[in-house]
Amino acid sequence: MAFKLASSPHLKVKLQTQTVMRRVIMCAIPGIAAQSYFFGIGVLVQILLAVIVALAAEAAVLALRKRAIMPTISDNSAVLTAILLAVAIPPIAPWWLVVIGTLFAIVLVKQLYGGLGQNIFNPAMAAYVMLLISFPVQMTSWSIPTVIAQNPMDISLTLQAIFGSMSAEQLNQYKLGFDGLAMATPLDTVKTDLALGLTMTESLSKPIFSDGFGIGWFWVNMAYLVGGLVMLKLKVIRWHISAGIIGSLFICSSFGYLLSPDTHVGPLVQLFSGATMIAAFFIATDPVTAATSIRGRLIFGALIGVLVYVIRTFGGYPDAFAFAVLLANLCAPFIDYYVKPRTYGHRTGN
């Protein structure tokens, strides 16, 4: 009997990489649609920019490496990386931001390590962290949800904002909500309010939390949750990592909220604000950079959930999923080494 050796990703379902990536992209469509509805057409513009740059960058690197271009590009991995990065960037961020991030993800994080199956970090999250540290103002300047914006942006104004033909004064007007304040994500709003001495109740009483979770963010997370459940049904991903993330984040935030409800966000807000569901189903489940055994995947997911809670609660970054995923990527080989299944027939000593 001959055994076939192959590099990661390792999936039990007999699907080609191209098919797996295409299904993941299709399952992300509900979340992308929800983001576009609540935060404007800029979401789609950023995705289009990222995809074009990702394909061009991967083709250029493959040409330099004298590798076949079309077989690699057609596996859709570069497209998925571009999409995951683009939806994490503010919809009206300047065009060069997504270009720099996409080049970093494809050229340095993916291809520099040898391409798909060889990279040790999730490319989209590594690029996101690089952008967040290098350009914090641009990466945290989210626009107000369109449903409550004083001046909703049409496609023409969106393109002007992204490609720099709109003045700073005009752009600031479109970042104002009905309370006249510049928009931040719900988790960022809570963290800022707590630093200013407000209680959790006072922070959550702001109009942006009129639905209890942050206008738009609950439905965006629900849409990604639906897409993630479809992926589980199609057996594109396994449930262990997602369950580990959601379970550990829920448990940690429940304990924190019970101990100090005035300074800790409740578990439901933790789960349905920020990037929780897209990270739990679409990012952390990357088979290349995650743990591989069943117990390993559960530990990997639980580690991400704990790290997210710790960074969100005590750190300086309000969402924290990108940092948590990268730290867990570093731990994946260590986790696999210590929880690898026992060899059949192996006898332990007394």
Short mmCIF file of C-alpha atoms in Angstrom, two decimals:
data_model
loop_
_atom_site.label_atom_id
_atom_site.label_comp_id
_atom_site.label_asym_id
_atom_site.label_seq_id
_atom_site.Cartn_x
_atom_site.Cartn_y
_atom_site.Cartn_z
CA MET A 1 0.00 0.00 0.00
CA ALA A 2 1.37 3.42 -1.00
CA PHE A 3 0.91 6.49 1.17
CA LYS A 4 0.53 9.87 -0.45
CA LEU A 5 2.38 12.76 1.20
CA ALA A 6 1.05 16.27 0.70
CA SER A 7 1.48 19.66 2.30
CA SER A 8 -1.29 21.42 4.17
CA PRO A 9 -4.12 22.28 4.06
CA HIS A 10 -5.29 18.81 5.10
CA LEU A 11 -9.05 18.25 4.75
CA LYS A 12 -10.90 14.95 5.09
CA VAL A 13 -13.49 16.04 2.58
CA LYS A 14 -12.28 15.22 -0.91
CA LEU A 15 -12.51 18.72 -2.31
CA GLN A 16 -9.99 20.56 -4.42
CA THR A 17 -8.48 23.71 -2.92
CA GLN A 18 -10.16 25.78 -5.62
CA THR A 19 -13.58 24.39 -4.64
CA VAL A 20 -13.00 24.92 -0.93
CA MET A 21 -11.92 28.53 -1.40
CA ARG A 22 -14.82 29.25 -3.75
CA ARG A 23 -17.32 27.88 -1.24
CA VAL A 24 -15.83 29.95 1.57
CA ILE A 25 -16.11 33.07 -0.59
CA MET A 26 -19.72 32.28 -1.45
CA CYS A 27 -20.58 31.71 2.21
CA ALA A 28 -19.10 35.11 3.05
CA ILE A 29 -21.53 36.87 0.69
CA PRO A 30 -24.31 37.33 3.32
CA GLY A 31 -21.85 39.06 5.65
CA ILE A 32 -20.45 41.23 2.87
CA ALA A 33 -23.98 42.18 1.83
CA ALA A 34 -24.84 43.15 5.42
CA GLN A 35 -21.67 45.24 5.72
CA SER A 36 -22.44 46.98 2.44
CA TYR A 37 -25.99 47.74 3.56
CA PHE A 38 -24.98 49.25 6.90
CA PHE A 39 -21.64 50.86 5.97
CA GLY A 40 -22.01 51.70 2.32
CA ILE A 41 -20.81 50.67 -1.12
CA GLY A 42 -17.25 51.41 -0.05
CA VAL A 43 -17.06 47.84 1.28
CA LEU A 44 -17.39 46.50 -2.27
CA VAL A 45 -14.93 49.05 -3.66
CA GLN A 46 -12.31 47.99 -1.12
CA ILE A 47 -12.90 44.33 -1.98
CA LEU A 48 -12.53 45.00 -5.71
CA LEU A 49 -9.28 46.91 -5.15
CA ALA A 50 -7.89 44.19 -2.89
CA VAL A 51 -8.75 41.37 -5.29
CA ILE A 52 -7.14 43.11 -8.28
CA VAL A 53 -3.96 43.85 -6.32
CA ALA A 54 -3.83 40.35 -4.85
CA LEU A 55 -4.07 38.61 -8.23
CA ALA A 56 -1.54 40.96 -9.83
CA ALA A 57 0.91 40.60 -6.94
CA GLU A 58 0.66 36.82 -6.86
CA ALA A 59 1.14 36.60 -10.63
CA ALA A 60 4.20 38.85 -10.45
CA VAL A 61 5.80 36.82 -7.65
CA LEU A 62 5.11 33.54 -9.41
CA ALA A 63 6.64 34.90 -12.60
CA LEU A 64 9.78 35.93 -10.68
CA ARG A 65 9.93 32.45 -9.12
CA LYS A 66 9.44 30.89 -12.56
CA ARG A 67 6.34 29.04 -11.38
CA ALA A 68 3.16 28.36 -13.32
CA ILE A 69 0.83 31.31 -12.79
CA MET A 70 -2.66 30.17 -13.72
CA PRO A 71 -2.83 26.97 -11.59
CA THR A 72 -1.91 28.95 -8.48
CA ILE A 73 -4.08 31.99 -9.16
CA SER A 74 -7.07 29.82 -10.02
CA ASP A 75 -7.07 28.20 -6.56
CA ASN A 76 -8.86 31.36 -5.27
CA SER A 77 -6.69 31.57 -2.13
CA ALA A 78 -5.41 35.03 -3.05
CA VAL A 79 -8.96 36.21 -3.70
CA LEU A 80 -10.12 34.97 -0.29
CA THR A 81 -7.19 36.65 1.46
CA ALA A 82 -8.02 39.91 -0.32
CA ILE A 83 -11.67 39.73 0.70
CA LEU A 84 -10.93 39.00 4.36
CA LEU A 85 -8.53 41.93 4.53
CA ALA A 86 -10.82 44.32 2.64
CA VAL A 87 -13.85 43.76 4.89
CA ALA A 88 -11.66 44.55 7.93
CA ILE A 89 -10.67 47.95 6.54
CA PRO A 90 -12.95 50.99 7.01
CA PRO A 91 -15.12 51.32 3.87
CA ILE A 92 -13.97 54.84 2.97
CA ALA A 93 -10.31 54.37 3.88
CA PRO A 94 -7.88 55.76 1.25
CA TRP A 95 -7.14 53.42 -1.65
CA TRP A 96 -3.45 53.10 -0.83
CA LEU A 97 -4.25 51.50 2.52
CA VAL A 98 -5.80 48.37 1.03
CA VAL A 99 -3.11 48.26 -1.67
CA ILE A 100 -0.28 48.27 0.87
CA GLY A 101 -2.04 45.72 3.04
CA THR A 102 -2.79 43.36 0.18
CA LEU A 103 0.77 43.52 -1.14
CA PHE A 104 2.07 42.75 2.34
CA ALA A 105 -0.31 39.80 2.73
CA ILE A 106 0.40 38.19 -0.64
CA VAL A 107 4.07 38.97 -1.24
CA LEU A 108 5.57 38.85 2.26
CA VAL A 109 3.28 36.70 4.41
CA LYS A 110 2.21 34.15 1.79
CA GLN A 111 4.65 33.92 -1.12
CA LEU A 112 7.84 34.70 0.82
CA TYR A 113 7.23 31.52 2.81
CA GLY A 114 6.64 29.47 -0.32
CA GLY A 115 2.96 29.99 -1.11
CA LEU A 116 -0.23 28.32 0.05
CA GLY A 117 0.42 25.66 2.64
CA GLN A 118 3.78 27.05 3.73
CA ASN A 119 2.91 30.30 5.49
CA ILE A 120 2.89 30.22 9.29
CA PHE A 121 0.66 33.28 9.80
CA ASN A 122 -2.78 34.08 8.48
CA PRO A 123 -1.95 36.54 5.63
CA ALA A 124 -5.04 38.73 6.00
CA MET A 125 -4.61 39.15 9.76
CA ALA A 126 -0.86 39.78 9.52
CA ALA A 127 -1.57 42.53 6.99
CA TYR A 128 -4.34 43.97 9.14
CA VAL A 129 -2.05 44.22 12.18
CA MET A 130 0.68 45.82 10.07
CA LEU A 131 -1.79 48.44 8.83
CA LEU A 132 -3.27 49.03 12.28
CA ILE A 133 0.14 49.66 13.83
CA SER A 134 1.43 51.73 10.91
CA PHE A 135 -1.70 53.77 10.11
CA PRO A 136 -3.86 53.79 13.27
CA VAL A 137 -5.88 56.88 12.34
CA GLN A 138 -6.95 55.59 8.92
CA MET A 139 -7.61 52.07 10.25
CA THR A 140 -9.91 53.25 13.03
CA SER A 141 -11.87 55.89 11.09
CA TRP A 142 -15.09 54.02 10.44
CA SER A 143 -18.01 55.88 8.93
CA ILE A 144 -21.36 56.10 10.65
CA PRO A 145 -23.88 53.37 9.66
CA THR A 146 -25.84 54.59 6.65
CA VAL A 147 -29.17 54.01 8.38
CA ILE A 148 -28.45 56.81 10.90
CA ALA A 149 -26.00 58.96 8.94
CA GLN A 150 -26.76 62.64 8.51
CA ASN A 151 -25.25 62.56 5.02
CA PRO A 152 -25.34 59.07 3.46
CA MET A 153 -22.70 58.66 0.75
CA ASP A 154 -23.66 57.55 -2.76
CA ILE A 155 -21.27 55.72 -5.08
CA SER A 156 -19.85 58.93 -6.54
CA LEU A 157 -19.02 60.42 -3.14
CA THR A 158 -17.63 57.08 -1.96
CA LEU A 159 -15.21 56.95 -4.87
CA GLN A 160 -14.16 60.54 -4.21
CA ALA A 161 -13.46 59.71 -0.56
CA ILE A 162 -11.48 56.56 -1.34
CA PHE A 163 -9.42 57.99 -4.19
CA GLY A 164 -8.63 61.30 -2.48
CA SER A 165 -10.58 63.84 -4.51
CA MET A 166 -12.65 64.89 -1.49
CA SER A 167 -11.33 67.50 0.94
CA ALA A 168 -10.70 66.61 4.58
CA GLU A 169 -13.50 68.95 5.69
CA GLN A 170 -16.01 67.31 3.37
CA LEU A 171 -14.89 63.84 4.42
CA ASN A 172 -15.34 64.64 8.10
CA GLN A 173 -18.92 65.70 7.45
CA TYR A 174 -19.72 62.23 6.16
CA LYS A 175 -18.19 60.64 9.25
CA LEU A 176 -20.62 62.38 11.58
CA GLY A 177 -23.68 60.74 13.04
CA PHE A 178 -26.92 62.16 14.36
CA ASP A 179 -25.19 63.12 17.61
CA GLY A 180 -22.55 65.11 15.75
CA LEU A 181 -19.71 62.83 16.88
CA ALA A 182 -17.26 60.96 14.69
CA MET A 183 -18.06 57.27 14.47
CA ALA A 184 -16.06 54.50 16.13
CA THR A 185 -16.86 50.82 16.34
CA PRO A 186 -19.07 49.82 19.30
CA LEU A 187 -16.21 48.09 21.14
CA ASP A 188 -13.97 51.12 20.62
CA THR A 189 -16.73 53.39 21.95
CA VAL A 190 -17.09 51.29 25.10
CA LYS A 191 -13.33 51.17 25.73
CA THR A 192 -13.01 54.94 25.29
CA ASP A 193 -15.97 55.62 27.56
CA LEU A 194 -14.60 53.38 30.32
CA ALA A 195 -11.24 55.16 30.10
CA LEU A 196 -13.10 58.45 30.56
CA GLY A 197 -14.74 57.18 33.75
CA LEU A 198 -18.18 56.30 32.39
CA THR A 199 -19.91 53.12 33.51
CA MET A 200 -20.92 50.37 31.14
CA THR A 201 -24.57 51.33 31.55
CA GLU A 202 -23.83 54.95 30.60
CA SER A 203 -21.82 53.87 27.56
CA LEU A 204 -24.47 51.45 26.33
CA SER A 205 -27.14 54.14 26.68
CA LYS A 206 -25.67 56.07 23.72
CA PRO A 207 -27.79 56.15 20.56
CA ILE A 208 -25.36 53.95 18.64
CA PHE A 209 -26.34 51.11 21.02
CA SER A 210 -30.07 51.59 20.49
CA ASP A 211 -30.37 47.95 19.39
CA GLY A 212 -28.23 46.76 22.32
CA PHE A 213 -25.22 45.67 20.24
CA GLY A 214 -24.18 48.63 18.10
CA ILE A 215 -26.28 49.57 15.08
CA GLY A 216 -25.44 47.35 12.13
CA TRP A 217 -22.84 45.20 13.87
CA PHE A 218 -25.31 42.67 15.25
CA TRP A 219 -26.74 41.95 11.81
CA VAL A 220 -23.30 41.81 10.22
CA ASN A 221 -22.26 39.21 12.77
CA MET A 222 -25.49 37.29 12.29
CA ALA A 223 -24.91 37.22 8.52
CA TYR A 224 -21.39 35.82 8.96
CA LEU A 225 -22.76 33.32 11.47
CA VAL A 226 -25.25 32.09 8.87
CA GLY A 227 -22.47 31.78 6.30
CA GLY A 228 -20.34 29.90 8.82
CA LEU A 229 -23.13 27.43 9.57
CA VAL A 230 -23.51 26.80 5.84
CA MET A 231 -19.78 26.03 5.64
CA LEU A 232 -20.19 23.53 8.46
CA LYS A 233 -23.10 21.94 6.64
CA LEU A 234 -21.02 21.67 3.46
CA LYS A 235 -18.11 20.28 5.53
CA VAL A 236 -15.81 22.99 4.26
CA ILE A 237 -14.65 23.59 7.84
CA ARG A 238 -14.81 21.60 11.08
CA TRP A 239 -16.71 22.88 14.10
CA HIS A 240 -13.98 22.61 16.73
CA ILE A 241 -12.15 25.93 16.26
CA SER A 242 -15.33 28.00 15.94
CA ALA A 243 -16.86 26.34 18.99
CA GLY A 244 -13.66 26.87 20.97
CA ILE A 245 -13.59 30.59 20.15
CA ILE A 246 -17.26 31.27 20.82
CA GLY A 247 -17.37 29.08 23.92
CA SER A 248 -14.27 30.47 25.63
CA LEU A 249 -15.16 34.08 24.78
CA PHE A 250 -18.68 33.55 26.15
CA ILE A 251 -17.40 31.95 29.38
CA CYS A 252 -14.70 34.58 30.01
CA SER A 253 -17.00 37.52 29.30
CA SER A 254 -19.78 36.01 31.45
CA PHE A 255 -17.46 35.72 34.45
CA GLY A 256 -16.14 39.25 33.91
CA TYR A 257 -19.65 40.68 33.59
CA LEU A 258 -20.88 38.87 36.71
CA LEU A 259 -17.90 40.12 38.72
CA SER A 260 -18.11 43.75 37.53
CA PRO A 261 -21.02 44.65 35.24
CA ASP A 262 -20.09 48.35 35.37
CA THR A 263 -16.68 47.79 33.76
CA HIS A 264 -17.09 44.66 31.63
CA VAL A 265 -19.01 44.11 28.40
CA GLY A 266 -21.67 41.41 28.55
CA PRO A 267 -21.20 38.13 26.68
CA LEU A 268 -23.77 38.81 23.96
CA VAL A 269 -22.17 42.16 23.10
CA GLN A 270 -18.80 40.41 22.93
CA LEU A 271 -20.17 37.81 20.51
CA PHE A 272 -22.17 40.11 18.25
CA SER A 273 -19.94 43.17 18.01
CA GLY A 274 -16.73 43.60 16.11
CA ALA A 275 -15.26 40.74 14.10
CA THR A 276 -16.34 37.82 16.29
CA MET A 277 -18.29 35.71 13.82
CA ILE A 278 -16.20 36.34 10.72
CA ALA A 279 -13.08 35.51 12.74
CA ALA A 280 -14.60 32.40 14.32
CA PHE A 281 -15.77 30.88 11.03
CA PHE A 282 -13.78 32.45 8.19
CA ILE A 283 -10.40 33.50 9.60
CA ALA A 284 -9.33 31.28 12.49
CA THR A 285 -10.42 28.13 10.64
CA ASP A 286 -7.70 28.58 8.00
CA PRO A 287 -6.36 24.99 7.82
CA VAL A 288 -2.83 26.12 6.92
CA THR A 289 -2.13 28.15 10.07
CA ALA A 290 -4.37 26.40 12.64
CA ALA A 291 -3.85 23.29 14.74
CA THR A 292 -4.71 20.03 12.98
CA SER A 293 -5.83 17.41 15.53
CA ILE A 294 -9.33 17.44 17.02
CA ARG A 295 -8.17 18.30 20.55
CA GLY A 296 -5.63 20.67 19.08
CA ARG A 297 -8.31 22.59 17.18
CA LEU A 298 -10.44 22.91 20.32
CA ILE A 299 -7.46 24.24 22.29
CA PHE A 300 -6.48 26.51 19.41
CA GLY A 301 -9.97 28.02 19.27
CA ALA A 302 -10.25 28.35 23.04
CA LEU A 303 -6.87 30.10 23.15
CA ILE A 304 -8.07 32.66 20.60
CA GLY A 305 -11.25 33.31 22.57
CA VAL A 306 -9.33 33.85 25.82
CA LEU A 307 -6.79 36.13 24.12
CA VAL A 308 -9.57 38.17 22.53
CA TYR A 309 -11.25 38.69 25.89
CA VAL A 310 -8.00 39.63 27.63
CA ILE A 311 -6.94 42.10 24.92
CA ARG A 312 -10.42 43.60 24.58
CA THR A 313 -10.73 44.05 28.34
CA PHE A 314 -7.23 45.00 29.43
CA GLY A 315 -5.35 45.87 26.23
CA GLY A 316 -5.28 48.90 24.01
CA TYR A 317 -7.01 47.43 20.95
CA PRO A 318 -10.81 47.17 21.13
CA ASP A 319 -11.40 44.20 18.82
CA ALA A 320 -8.24 42.10 19.21
CA PHE A 321 -9.08 39.20 16.89
CA ALA A 322 -6.18 39.82 14.52
CA PHE A 323 -3.66 39.82 17.37
CA ALA A 324 -5.26 36.76 18.96
CA VAL A 325 -5.22 34.79 15.71
CA LEU A 326 -1.56 35.60 15.02
CA LEU A 327 -0.53 34.63 18.55
CA ALA A 328 -2.45 31.37 18.20
CA ASN A 329 -0.76 30.75 14.82
CA LEU A 330 2.56 30.86 16.67
CA CYS A 331 1.28 28.30 19.16
CA ALA A 332 -0.26 25.91 16.60
CA PRO A 333 2.87 23.69 16.13
CA PHE A 334 3.36 23.57 19.90
CA ILE A 335 -0.29 22.56 20.42
CA ASP A 336 -0.11 19.87 17.74
CA TYR A 337 3.10 18.46 19.21
CA TYR A 338 1.62 17.92 22.67
CA VAL A 339 -1.86 16.74 21.70
CA LYS A 340 -0.97 14.56 18.72
CA PRO A 341 -2.95 11.30 18.69
CA ARG A 342 -1.20 8.29 20.18
CA THR A 343 0.19 5.93 17.57
CA TYR A 344 -1.94 2.85 17.16
CA GLY A 345 -0.39 -0.03 19.09
CA HIS A 346 1.80 2.26 21.19
CA ARG A 347 2.14 1.08 24.78
CA THR A 348 2.77 3.56 27.53
CA GLY A 349 5.07 2.78 30.40
CA ASN A 350 3.84 2.19 33.94
#
